Amino acid sequence: MEAVREVVTVYGDLIFGYFVFVSVVYVALVVISSVTVAQHIRGERYAGLDDIFTSPLTPGISLLVPAYNEEAGIVESVRSLLNLRYPHYEVIVVNDGSKDATVEVLKREFELRRVDAVYAPRIVTAQVRGIYYSPAEPFLTVVDKANGGRSDAINCGINLARCPLICTVDADSVLEPDALLWAVKPFVDEPELVVAAGGGIGVANGVIIERGSVTQVRLPRSPLAMFQVVEYFRAFLAGRTTWSRLNSLMIISGAFGIFRRDLVLKLGGYRLDTVGEDAELTAHIHQHLSERRIPYKIAFVSEVCCWTEAPESLRVLRSQRRRWHKGLAEFLWMHRGLCNPRYGAIALLGYPYFALIEFLGPVVEAMGYVIFTVSLLLGLGNEAQALLLLVLTLGYGVLITAGTLMLEEFSYHHYTRWNDMLRLFLFAFLESFGYRQLTVLWRLEGLLDLIRRKKGWGVMERKGLSGASGGTP
Amino acid sequence: MFLAVLADTHSIATQTVLLFLLLGSGAAIVLQLVLVTGHKLRRDRRAAFEAAVRMEYTDAVLSLLADEADEPARRAFLAALPANAAAREVVAELLLTSVAKVRGTARDGVLRLLDEATFTAHYLRALGSRSARQRALAAEALGEMQAEQALPELLRALHDRSMDVRVVAARALGKLARPEAVEPLLAGFAEGRLPSGAVSSSILRMGPAAGPGVQMALADARDTVRALAAELVGLMGWVLAVDELVTLLNETYRPARLNATRSLGRLGADEGLEPLLAALGDADAEVRAAAARALGQIGVPSAARALRTAMGDAEHGVRQEAGQALLNLGTAGVVELAHALRGSDLEARRYAVEMLQRAGHAERMARQWASAPRGEWSDAVAGFLAALARAGGMATIEEAGIQLDAKGWPVRAGTVSNVRHPERRTRRRRRKEAPQLVLAGHRSAESLPVNAGPAVAPVTGSLSPLLHAFAAQTR
């Protein structure tokens, strides 16, 4: 009994130390992002967005849209993508061996003609079955290829892209009409330095969408989606804004990100052997350029560029979170070489954050819950300490999330109604009681998946693209 | 209750930290709620205030813009300006946004008004403000007003300690369009004070005023400045710089060479032709691709042969650009693409197929085949389709439902057994008849069913060059 008590106490102290560390980091994240966003907002009046539209310097963008069984919404998505406000871009839809009539629907709607276009696979992909152009829409290309997964579909699009920049977009998400203008600004400002840029992502559930564009921002009704709204704010507004400011942004979400095409080609595109391909690519860029001592910047645009559907069922959400955590572990392992202090901020801040907090967090937190339960059950006498720790952890979670919401209220102010603001705060509070524990559990499951299938790492995952594949926030 | 909990923990230090954290986080959450509520209230009030001021002055500003306002009306407007600084700012903003939308006398009127209302002086003062935001806003406003008198201050602002202010000052200088600003802007870029994007867009906005300055910079000692200038002269259409650009093509610094190549295309000057043809053999693939594109932009038919050769380049990007450029050359390019279909170069054949299909030529030819009365030109159509199919362009053949015989020649539906090889047929006829392209319905001895078509062959303008190419081959 005494030994158990001893172990529990030591563990408790360890967890407490970890908790203090995490809290400090989170507070720092919120503070730095507040400063960054504030500067950005204050400068909005002289940001010169119109210049980007008219400037001949604005680089062309190839929008790559992987589609798997999207016959229901694909036409509307493509129409809205063809109507973005941007001077020069093309849309490449890659049908990843859909089992439904995705290609047929597109063929009919856009009067596509099959063309024997030269497919020069600088990145090897699954077999291309046909390439289509539309006489009516000269900037639309549709590729029909055998199923190979999301990464494979994007790689195929990269092979066919003609513009200097590529932008990955999910077929089931909706872009803001100005999204490309916002997101290209870093490339226009510093063309020599910027190699990639991510954009803010919002939860589309509840948002009113008419003819493929967002007309009114509302909160979702489903509580599960509400929790994710809160989570997205924390991840994007507080997290990524800060990381890009420190030039160590490790993840650009697959739902919306812009990359230099030549660089992605050089790196061999998206990897097929990981479920976190978008994060993997970003880390790969960091490692490639850091190793070669080439100065670069990976930017993040904190405006919401893209609205994506969040899963509203526990089952889908669970598989999404499992996959995200597995992907996180995979890319951290693949790019452990980034942990070289000579590489600067990415090695000293970005990588350790993802390894120690994002990756290890659920493990430590789960351990905390176990110890709490054990001490209660065995009556070890330090229930008080454990309880206090629990209250503090949860309290701090609320604090950080509320801080992010405050930031959103002060800056972009998407949710204008009082009612919405109150609901956001309410869910920031409720998140700590149940939802958070669920995500911890799912992420641990992701780790278990990884351990169980350790030998099968090289095996390609064939997964669907719809619904759950939004991208890691 | 919490105090009791705290007392149980095992050290004083931990207790203190815990207590501190607990109270701190509780207080912070309450504070956040208060802040957000307050901010929301303030934001709503501010928005209502601005809307009210706008409402009040919009009509007056509109009538000023409509050029209806005479001197008394202007006086009245000036007299009616609010005394309140915040409200004045809203009015100034209203005037500034309207300045950007009008030209001519209306614009001059508003600018004079801004001057008389001491807004100009106010912004000049604000350029020296301690707040970076105020300085940036002032620079933006002065640029919007094209306030010539602000030139020295704006040039000085290129050295401001805030990057935001420097960038806005650069943009404002672009709006002023004074040639004196070109050199300081380029220097700002070279010294790393300004990102290239800010400098480029500023200089481009100046238009021809910046021309001589940028042309000078083509011979600058700094590599990066030369490269940037090479790009800019093309974008601004400064044709006087062609000679300098041609010289830059021999440069070893790659970005300068690349940008000069691009610019020669954008300028479309014939003098660029020979050097660009030479650049198709550059060691760098990107330069070769840019040269191919530039030749397409210049659009001189004599580049066609070289571009056809470039369709067999080792790099995909070059081949693609060369094919696209051939399409841009018009007739000469299309003919060259047609020849490439039967050329010995496999790569060039594949790209020729893609280009002819994408431009719609292949599809139109296939349609011709279906509806055409026969004649010698229809042999040319057949020859084209056969060559297309052989070069890999089966998509068009299949989509149009055209049958091919064992030798890969198109046949009319239901007559496969009857058909004789069109090429052989043509050869035989050639011996007998005058070697001449006949575009009208030409009856042959064969009894193939003929789709009812117009008496004169419907060969459209865009197709005739293709047919010529194939008629010449089969003749």
PDB file of N, CA and C in Angstrom, chain A residues 13 16 19 42 45-48 51 56-57 113-118 120 122 133 162 188-192 384-385 388 392 396 398-399 402-403 406 409-410 413 415-416 418 421 425, chain B residues 5-6 8-10 18 21 25 28-29 32 36 39-40 43 93 133 136-137 168 171 189 195-197 200 204-205 235 316 320 350-351 354 357-358 363 392-395 398-399:
ATOM      1  N   ASP A  13       3.160  14.319  -8.960  1.00  0.00           N
ATOM      2  CA  ASP A  13       4.048  15.474  -9.076  1.00  0.00           C
ATOM      3  C   ASP A  13       4.494  15.675 -10.514  1.00  0.00           C
ATOM      4  N   PHE A  16       1.778  17.103 -12.420  1.00  0.00           N
ATOM      5  CA  PHE A  16       1.592  18.499 -12.054  1.00  0.00           C
ATOM      6  C   PHE A  16       2.630  19.381 -12.773  1.00  0.00           C
ATOM      7  N   PHE A  19       1.686  19.747 -16.261  1.00  0.00           N
ATOM      8  CA  PHE A  19       0.536  20.633 -16.387  1.00  0.00           C
ATOM      9  C   PHE A  19       0.975  22.108 -16.358  1.00  0.00           C
ATOM     10  N   ARG A  42      -5.172  45.769 -37.224  1.00  0.00           N
ATOM     11  CA  ARG A  42      -4.935  47.205 -37.252  1.00  0.00           C
ATOM     12  C   ARG A  42      -4.415  47.648 -38.613  1.00  0.00           C
ATOM     13  N   ARG A  45      -6.630  48.272 -42.915  1.00  0.00           N
ATOM     14  CA  ARG A  45      -7.044  49.375 -43.776  1.00  0.00           C
ATOM     15  C   ARG A  45      -5.970  49.736 -44.782  1.00  0.00           C
ATOM     16  N   TYR A  46      -4.745  49.361 -44.508  1.00  0.00           N
ATOM     17  CA  TYR A  46      -3.711  49.649 -45.503  1.00  0.00           C
ATOM     18  C   TYR A  46      -3.036  48.372 -46.000  1.00  0.00           C
ATOM     19  N   ALA A  47      -3.818  47.289 -46.049  1.00  0.00           N
ATOM     20  CA  ALA A  47      -3.237  46.012 -46.460  1.00  0.00           C
ATOM     21  C   ALA A  47      -3.107  45.909 -47.982  1.00  0.00           C
ATOM     22  N   GLY A  48      -3.896  46.670 -48.719  1.00  0.00           N
ATOM     23  CA  GLY A  48      -3.757  46.680 -50.178  1.00  0.00           C
ATOM     24  C   GLY A  48      -4.184  45.402 -50.863  1.00  0.00           C
ATOM     25  N   ASP A  51      -4.773  45.692 -54.689  1.00  0.00           N
ATOM     26  CA  ASP A  51      -3.562  45.687 -55.502  1.00  0.00           C
ATOM     27  C   ASP A  51      -3.241  44.284 -55.988  1.00  0.00           C
ATOM     28  N   PRO A  56      -0.034  42.442 -62.060  1.00  0.00           N
ATOM     29  CA  PRO A  56       0.402  41.363 -62.946  1.00  0.00           C
ATOM     30  C   PRO A  56       1.396  40.434 -62.263  1.00  0.00           C
ATOM     31  N   LEU A  57       1.828  40.820 -61.057  1.00  0.00           N
ATOM     32  CA  LEU A  57       2.804  39.988 -60.348  1.00  0.00           C
ATOM     33  C   LEU A  57       2.144  38.813 -59.640  1.00  0.00           C
ATOM     34  N   ARG A 113     -14.769  17.129 -72.845  1.00  0.00           N
ATOM     35  CA  ARG A 113     -14.284  16.329 -73.969  1.00  0.00           C
ATOM     36  C   ARG A 113     -13.035  15.604 -73.512  1.00  0.00           C
ATOM     37  N   ARG A 114     -12.950  14.324 -73.854  1.00  0.00           N
ATOM     38  CA  ARG A 114     -11.752  13.588 -73.491  1.00  0.00           C
ATOM     39  C   ARG A 114     -10.618  13.973 -74.435  1.00  0.00           C
ATOM     40  N   VAL A 115      -9.441  14.100 -73.866  1.00  0.00           N
ATOM     41  CA  VAL A 115      -8.298  14.564 -74.632  1.00  0.00           C
ATOM     42  C   VAL A 115      -7.114  13.667 -74.280  1.00  0.00           C
ATOM     43  N   ASP A 116      -6.283  13.378 -75.285  1.00  0.00           N
ATOM     44  CA  ASP A 116      -5.106  12.558 -74.994  1.00  0.00           C
ATOM     45  C   ASP A 116      -3.985  13.446 -74.494  1.00  0.00           C
ATOM     46  N   ALA A 117      -4.246  14.132 -73.395  1.00  0.00           N
ATOM     47  CA  ALA A 117      -3.233  15.042 -72.867  1.00  0.00           C
ATOM     48  C   ALA A 117      -2.031  14.231 -72.413  1.00  0.00           C
ATOM     49  N   VAL A 118      -0.877  14.835 -72.537  1.00  0.00           N
ATOM     50  CA  VAL A 118       0.331  14.132 -72.129  1.00  0.00           C
ATOM     51  C   VAL A 118       0.394  14.156 -70.608  1.00  0.00           C
ATOM     52  N   ALA A 120       2.639  13.549 -67.750  1.00  0.00           N
ATOM     53  CA  ALA A 120       4.038  13.316 -67.426  1.00  0.00           C
ATOM     54  C   ALA A 120       4.146  13.106 -65.927  1.00  0.00           C
ATOM     55  N   ARG A 122       5.680  13.106 -63.045  1.00  0.00           N
ATOM     56  CA  ARG A 122       6.924  13.357 -62.332  1.00  0.00           C
ATOM     57  C   ARG A 122       6.842  12.803 -60.926  1.00  0.00           C
ATOM     58  N   TYR A 133     -11.239  18.091 -70.886  1.00  0.00           N
ATOM     59  CA  TYR A 133     -11.286  19.553 -70.876  1.00  0.00           C
ATOM     60  C   TYR A 133     -12.684  19.991 -71.248  1.00  0.00           C
ATOM     61  N   ARG A 162      -0.339  23.617 -64.061  1.00  0.00           N
ATOM     62  CA  ARG A 162       0.520  24.444 -64.898  1.00  0.00           C
ATOM     63  C   ARG A 162       0.928  25.738 -64.208  1.00  0.00           C
ATOM     64  N   VAL A 188       3.030  37.183 -52.773  1.00  0.00           N
ATOM     65  CA  VAL A 188       3.248  38.395 -53.563  1.00  0.00           C
ATOM     66  C   VAL A 188       4.232  39.314 -52.847  1.00  0.00           C
ATOM     67  N   ASP A 189       4.062  39.407 -51.530  1.00  0.00           N
ATOM     68  CA  ASP A 189       4.926  40.311 -50.771  1.00  0.00           C
ATOM     69  C   ASP A 189       6.375  39.855 -50.812  1.00  0.00           C
ATOM     70  N   GLU A 190       6.593  38.573 -50.573  1.00  0.00           N
ATOM     71  CA  GLU A 190       7.966  38.079 -50.500  1.00  0.00           C
ATOM     72  C   GLU A 190       8.131  36.834 -51.361  1.00  0.00           C
ATOM     73  N   PRO A 191       8.120  37.026 -52.681  1.00  0.00           N
ATOM     74  CA  PRO A 191       8.146  35.857 -53.563  1.00  0.00           C
ATOM     75  C   PRO A 191       9.395  35.002 -53.407  1.00  0.00           C
ATOM     76  N   GLU A 192      10.493  35.597 -52.945  1.00  0.00           N
ATOM     77  CA  GLU A 192      11.722  34.816 -52.852  1.00  0.00           C
ATOM     78  C   GLU A 192      11.694  33.891 -51.640  1.00  0.00           C
ATOM     79  N   ALA A 384      -7.376  14.762  -2.328  1.00  0.00           N
ATOM     80  CA  ALA A 384      -7.498  16.207  -2.388  1.00  0.00           C
ATOM     81  C   ALA A 384      -6.576  16.779  -3.456  1.00  0.00           C
ATOM     82  N   GLN A 385      -5.338  16.328  -3.400  1.00  0.00           N
ATOM     83  CA  GLN A 385      -4.362  16.821  -4.371  1.00  0.00           C
ATOM     84  C   GLN A 385      -4.819  16.482  -5.793  1.00  0.00           C
ATOM     85  N   LEU A 388      -7.774  18.566  -6.866  1.00  0.00           N
ATOM     86  CA  LEU A 388      -7.359  19.924  -7.160  1.00  0.00           C
ATOM     87  C   LEU A 388      -6.718  19.997  -8.549  1.00  0.00           C
ATOM     88  N   LEU A 392      -7.962  22.140 -11.695  1.00  0.00           N
ATOM     89  CA  LEU A 392      -7.062  23.111 -12.321  1.00  0.00           C
ATOM     90  C   LEU A 392      -6.892  22.844 -13.809  1.00  0.00           C
ATOM     91  N   TYR A 396      -8.029  25.450 -16.553  1.00  0.00           N
ATOM     92  CA  TYR A 396      -7.105  26.079 -17.479  1.00  0.00           C
ATOM     93  C   TYR A 396      -7.505  25.859 -18.923  1.00  0.00           C
ATOM     94  N   VAL A 398     -10.498  25.658 -19.999  1.00  0.00           N
ATOM     95  CA  VAL A 398     -11.556  26.634 -20.252  1.00  0.00           C
ATOM     96  C   VAL A 398     -10.934  28.007 -20.485  1.00  0.00           C
ATOM     97  N   LEU A 399      -9.981  28.340 -19.644  1.00  0.00           N
ATOM     98  CA  LEU A 399      -9.361  29.662 -19.718  1.00  0.00           C
ATOM     99  C   LEU A 399      -8.742  29.913 -21.095  1.00  0.00           C
ATOM    100  N   ALA A 402     -11.409  30.124 -23.786  1.00  0.00           N
ATOM    101  CA  ALA A 402     -12.128  31.390 -23.699  1.00  0.00           C
ATOM    102  C   ALA A 402     -11.251  32.521 -24.216  1.00  0.00           C
ATOM    103  N   GLY A 403      -9.951  32.421 -23.948  1.00  0.00           N
ATOM    104  CA  GLY A 403      -9.031  33.437 -24.448  1.00  0.00           C
ATOM    105  C   GLY A 403      -9.054  33.509 -25.970  1.00  0.00           C
ATOM    106  N   MET A 406     -12.151  35.124 -27.144  1.00  0.00           N
ATOM    107  CA  MET A 406     -12.063  36.560 -26.958  1.00  0.00           C
ATOM    108  C   MET A 406     -11.280  37.168 -28.138  1.00  0.00           C
ATOM    109  N   GLU A 409     -13.489  37.398 -31.046  1.00  0.00           N
ATOM    110  CA  GLU A 409     -14.462  38.476 -30.878  1.00  0.00           C
ATOM    111  C   GLU A 409     -13.801  39.836 -31.156  1.00  0.00           C
ATOM    112  N   PHE A 410     -12.578  39.992 -30.690  1.00  0.00           N
ATOM    113  CA  PHE A 410     -11.887  41.269 -30.885  1.00  0.00           C
ATOM    114  C   PHE A 410     -11.409  41.450 -32.321  1.00  0.00           C
ATOM    115  N   HIS A 413     -14.477  38.552 -35.724  1.00  0.00           N
ATOM    116  CA  HIS A 413     -15.851  38.807 -35.368  1.00  0.00           C
ATOM    117  C   HIS A 413     -16.808  38.169 -36.372  1.00  0.00           C
ATOM    118  N   TYR A 415     -18.981  35.676 -35.692  1.00  0.00           N
ATOM    119  CA  TYR A 415     -20.288  35.385 -35.118  1.00  0.00           C
ATOM    120  C   TYR A 415     -20.807  36.650 -34.460  1.00  0.00           C
ATOM    121  N   THR A 416     -21.678  37.346 -35.155  1.00  0.00           N
ATOM    122  CA  THR A 416     -22.047  38.685 -34.715  1.00  0.00           C
ATOM    123  C   THR A 416     -23.132  38.690 -33.654  1.00  0.00           C
ATOM    124  N   TRP A 418     -25.273  38.084 -30.283  1.00  0.00           N
ATOM    125  CA  TRP A 418     -24.981  37.899 -28.854  1.00  0.00           C
ATOM    126  C   TRP A 418     -25.164  36.453 -28.456  1.00  0.00           C
ATOM    127  N   MET A 421     -22.267  34.293 -29.296  1.00  0.00           N
ATOM    128  CA  MET A 421     -21.108  34.504 -28.426  1.00  0.00           C
ATOM    129  C   MET A 421     -21.300  33.745 -27.111  1.00  0.00           C
ATOM    130  N   PHE A 425     -19.044  30.564 -25.508  1.00  0.00           N
ATOM    131  CA  PHE A 425     -18.433  30.517 -24.178  1.00  0.00           C
ATOM    132  C   PHE A 425     -18.948  29.323 -23.382  1.00  0.00           C
TER     133      PHE A 425
ATOM    134  N   VAL B   5      -8.955  21.483   0.815  1.00  0.00           N
ATOM    135  CA  VAL B   5      -8.293  20.625  -0.161  1.00  0.00           C
ATOM    136  C   VAL B   5      -6.809  20.975  -0.225  1.00  0.00           C
ATOM    137  N   LEU B   6      -6.565  22.279  -0.251  1.00  0.00           N
ATOM    138  CA  LEU B   6      -5.183  22.730  -0.362  1.00  0.00           C
ATOM    139  C   LEU B   6      -4.352  22.286   0.835  1.00  0.00           C
ATOM    140  N   ASP B   8      -4.408  19.764   2.472  1.00  0.00           N
ATOM    141  CA  ASP B   8      -4.033  18.365   2.434  1.00  0.00           C
ATOM    142  C   ASP B   8      -2.792  18.087   1.593  1.00  0.00           C
ATOM    143  N   THR B   9      -2.479  18.954   0.673  1.00  0.00           N
ATOM    144  CA  THR B   9      -1.352  18.655  -0.207  1.00  0.00           C
ATOM    145  C   THR B   9      -0.049  18.764   0.556  1.00  0.00           C
ATOM    146  N   HIS B  10       0.988  18.192  -0.032  1.00  0.00           N
ATOM    147  CA  HIS B  10       2.119  17.876   0.817  1.00  0.00           C
ATOM    148  C   HIS B  10       3.213  18.927   0.954  1.00  0.00           C
ATOM    149  N   LEU B  18      -0.639  26.266  -6.364  1.00  0.00           N
ATOM    150  CA  LEU B  18      -1.984  25.806  -6.717  1.00  0.00           C
ATOM    151  C   LEU B  18      -3.013  26.897  -6.460  1.00  0.00           C
ATOM    152  N   LEU B  21      -2.726  29.646  -8.991  1.00  0.00           N
ATOM    153  CA  LEU B  21      -3.238  29.246 -10.307  1.00  0.00           C
ATOM    154  C   LEU B  21      -4.758  29.224 -10.316  1.00  0.00           C
ATOM    155  N   SER B  25      -6.880  31.650 -12.592  1.00  0.00           N
ATOM    156  CA  SER B  25      -7.667  31.233 -13.747  1.00  0.00           C
ATOM    157  C   SER B  25      -9.125  31.645 -13.586  1.00  0.00           C
ATOM    158  N   ALA B  28      -9.326  35.231 -14.348  1.00  0.00           N
ATOM    159  CA  ALA B  28      -9.089  35.491 -15.766  1.00  0.00           C
ATOM    160  C   ALA B  28     -10.334  35.200 -16.588  1.00  0.00           C
ATOM    161  N   ILE B  29     -11.033  34.129 -16.237  1.00  0.00           N
ATOM    162  CA  ILE B  29     -12.233  33.794 -17.008  1.00  0.00           C
ATOM    163  C   ILE B  29     -13.278  34.889 -16.848  1.00  0.00           C
ATOM    164  N   GLN B  32     -12.270  37.868 -18.821  1.00  0.00           N
ATOM    165  CA  GLN B  32     -12.510  37.691 -20.248  1.00  0.00           C
ATOM    166  C   GLN B  32     -13.957  37.975 -20.603  1.00  0.00           C
ATOM    167  N   VAL B  36     -15.084  40.871 -23.147  1.00  0.00           N
ATOM    168  CA  VAL B  36     -15.794  40.576 -24.391  1.00  0.00           C
ATOM    169  C   VAL B  36     -17.104  41.334 -24.445  1.00  0.00           C
ATOM    170  N   HIS B  39     -16.378  44.939 -25.040  1.00  0.00           N
ATOM    171  CA  HIS B  39     -15.919  45.166 -26.401  1.00  0.00           C
ATOM    172  C   HIS B  39     -17.059  45.095 -27.388  1.00  0.00           C
ATOM    173  N   LYS B  40     -17.922  44.140 -27.161  1.00  0.00           N
ATOM    174  CA  LYS B  40     -19.056  43.969 -28.067  1.00  0.00           C
ATOM    175  C   LYS B  40     -19.947  45.213 -28.026  1.00  0.00           C
ATOM    176  N   ARG B  43     -18.129  48.049 -29.761  1.00  0.00           N
ATOM    177  CA  ARG B  43     -18.086  47.855 -31.208  1.00  0.00           C
ATOM    178  C   ARG B  43     -19.420  48.265 -31.836  1.00  0.00           C
ATOM    179  N   GLU B  93     -12.325  59.743 -44.332  1.00  0.00           N
ATOM    180  CA  GLU B  93     -12.294  58.418 -44.935  1.00  0.00           C
ATOM    181  C   GLU B  93     -13.283  58.333 -46.098  1.00  0.00           C
ATOM    182  N   ARG B 133       0.761  52.699 -36.602  1.00  0.00           N
ATOM    183  CA  ARG B 133      -0.507  52.604 -37.327  1.00  0.00           C
ATOM    184  C   ARG B 133      -0.903  53.957 -37.903  1.00  0.00           C
ATOM    185  N   ALA B 136       1.240  54.708 -40.872  1.00  0.00           N
ATOM    186  CA  ALA B 136       0.852  53.931 -42.048  1.00  0.00           C
ATOM    187  C   ALA B 136      -0.445  54.481 -42.649  1.00  0.00           C
ATOM    188  N   LEU B 137      -1.399  54.789 -41.791  1.00  0.00           N
ATOM    189  CA  LEU B 137      -2.664  55.332 -42.294  1.00  0.00           C
ATOM    190  C   LEU B 137      -2.426  56.648 -43.021  1.00  0.00           C
ATOM    191  N   VAL B 168       3.663  50.606 -46.882  1.00  0.00           N
ATOM    192  CA  VAL B 168       2.588  51.525 -47.273  1.00  0.00           C
ATOM    193  C   VAL B 168       3.172  52.754 -47.961  1.00  0.00           C
ATOM    194  N   ARG B 171       3.872  51.976 -51.474  1.00  0.00           N
ATOM    195  CA  ARG B 171       2.657  51.963 -52.288  1.00  0.00           C
ATOM    196  C   ARG B 171       2.209  53.392 -52.602  1.00  0.00           C
ATOM    197  N   PHE B 189      14.707  47.684 -51.789  1.00  0.00           N
ATOM    198  CA  PHE B 189      14.632  46.240 -52.035  1.00  0.00           C
ATOM    199  C   PHE B 189      16.008  45.599 -51.886  1.00  0.00           C
ATOM    200  N   PRO B 195      10.110  44.324 -49.182  1.00  0.00           N
ATOM    201  CA  PRO B 195       9.938  43.083 -49.932  1.00  0.00           C
ATOM    202  C   PRO B 195       9.764  43.412 -51.414  1.00  0.00           C
ATOM    203  N   SER B 196      10.184  42.485 -52.264  1.00  0.00           N
ATOM    204  CA  SER B 196      10.165  42.783 -53.693  1.00  0.00           C
ATOM    205  C   SER B 196       8.752  43.070 -54.184  1.00  0.00           C
ATOM    206  N   GLY B 197       7.754  42.387 -53.576  1.00  0.00           N
ATOM    207  CA  GLY B 197       6.383  42.596 -54.030  1.00  0.00           C
ATOM    208  C   GLY B 197       5.952  44.041 -53.885  1.00  0.00           C
ATOM    209  N   SER B 200       7.789  46.157 -56.558  1.00  0.00           N
ATOM    210  CA  SER B 200       7.290  45.922 -57.913  1.00  0.00           C
ATOM    211  C   SER B 200       5.934  46.572 -58.112  1.00  0.00           C
ATOM    212  N   LEU B 204       5.112  49.475 -60.806  1.00  0.00           N
ATOM    213  CA  LEU B 204       4.166  49.201 -61.887  1.00  0.00           C
ATOM    214  C   LEU B 204       3.043  50.221 -61.890  1.00  0.00           C
ATOM    215  N   ARG B 205       2.650  50.648 -60.684  1.00  0.00           N
ATOM    216  CA  ARG B 205       1.571  51.608 -60.595  1.00  0.00           C
ATOM    217  C   ARG B 205       1.978  52.961 -61.187  1.00  0.00           C
ATOM    218  N   LEU B 235       6.625  43.871 -67.600  1.00  0.00           N
ATOM    219  CA  LEU B 235       5.274  44.048 -67.068  1.00  0.00           C
ATOM    220  C   LEU B 235       4.734  45.439 -67.378  1.00  0.00           C
ATOM    221  N   HIS B 316       9.425  18.235 -69.675  1.00  0.00           N
ATOM    222  CA  HIS B 316       7.989  18.326 -69.882  1.00  0.00           C
ATOM    223  C   HIS B 316       7.532  19.782 -69.996  1.00  0.00           C
ATOM    224  N   GLN B 320       5.550  21.445 -73.161  1.00  0.00           N
ATOM    225  CA  GLN B 320       4.198  21.969 -73.011  1.00  0.00           C
ATOM    226  C   GLN B 320       4.123  23.426 -73.495  1.00  0.00           C
ATOM    227  N   ARG B 350       3.218  13.371 -79.297  1.00  0.00           N
ATOM    228  CA  ARG B 350       2.235  13.328 -78.206  1.00  0.00           C
ATOM    229  C   ARG B 350       1.754  14.734 -77.843  1.00  0.00           C
ATOM    230  N   TYR B 351       2.690  15.670 -77.824  1.00  0.00           N
ATOM    231  CA  TYR B 351       2.282  17.033 -77.457  1.00  0.00           C
ATOM    232  C   TYR B 351       1.456  17.672 -78.566  1.00  0.00           C
ATOM    233  N   GLU B 354      -2.073  16.526 -78.080  1.00  0.00           N
ATOM    234  CA  GLU B 354      -2.746  17.226 -76.986  1.00  0.00           C
ATOM    235  C   GLU B 354      -3.168  18.625 -77.414  1.00  0.00           C
ATOM    236  N   GLN B 357      -6.029  18.690 -79.875  1.00  0.00           N
ATOM    237  CA  GLN B 357      -7.288  18.321 -79.232  1.00  0.00           C
ATOM    238  C   GLN B 357      -7.789  19.451 -78.350  1.00  0.00           C
ATOM    239  N   ARG B 358      -6.877  20.029 -77.591  1.00  0.00           N
ATOM    240  CA  ARG B 358      -7.323  21.064 -76.663  1.00  0.00           C
ATOM    241  C   ARG B 358      -7.835  22.295 -77.385  1.00  0.00           C
ATOM    242  N   GLU B 363     -11.373  17.775 -82.764  1.00  0.00           N
ATOM    243  CA  GLU B 363     -12.793  17.477 -82.684  1.00  0.00           C
ATOM    244  C   GLU B 363     -13.529  17.992 -83.919  1.00  0.00           C
ATOM    245  N   GLY B 392      -1.543   8.777 -81.272  1.00  0.00           N
ATOM    246  CA  GLY B 392      -2.073   8.560 -79.920  1.00  0.00           C
ATOM    247  C   GLY B 392      -3.331   9.339 -79.621  1.00  0.00           C
ATOM    248  N   GLY B 393      -3.918   9.999 -80.611  1.00  0.00           N
ATOM    249  CA  GLY B 393      -5.102  10.823 -80.332  1.00  0.00           C
ATOM    250  C   GLY B 393      -6.399  10.049 -80.444  1.00  0.00           C
ATOM    251  N   MET B 394      -6.466   8.890 -79.842  1.00  0.00           N
ATOM    252  CA  MET B 394      -7.639   8.027 -80.007  1.00  0.00           C
ATOM    253  C   MET B 394      -8.893   8.588 -79.342  1.00  0.00           C
ATOM    254  N   ALA B 395      -8.726   9.449 -78.335  1.00  0.00           N
ATOM    255  CA  ALA B 395      -9.904   9.943 -77.610  1.00  0.00           C
ATOM    256  C   ALA B 395     -10.877  10.601 -78.579  1.00  0.00           C
ATOM    257  N   GLU B 398     -12.555   8.012 -80.855  1.00  0.00           N
ATOM    258  CA  GLU B 398     -13.562   7.220 -80.138  1.00  0.00           C
ATOM    259  C   GLU B 398     -14.797   8.051 -79.834  1.00  0.00           C
ATOM    260  N   GLU B 399     -14.588   9.263 -79.351  1.00  0.00           N
ATOM    261  CA  GLU B 399     -15.739  10.088 -78.975  1.00  0.00           C
ATOM    262  C   GLU B 399     -16.610  10.398 -80.185  1.00  0.00           C
TER     263      GLU B 399
END
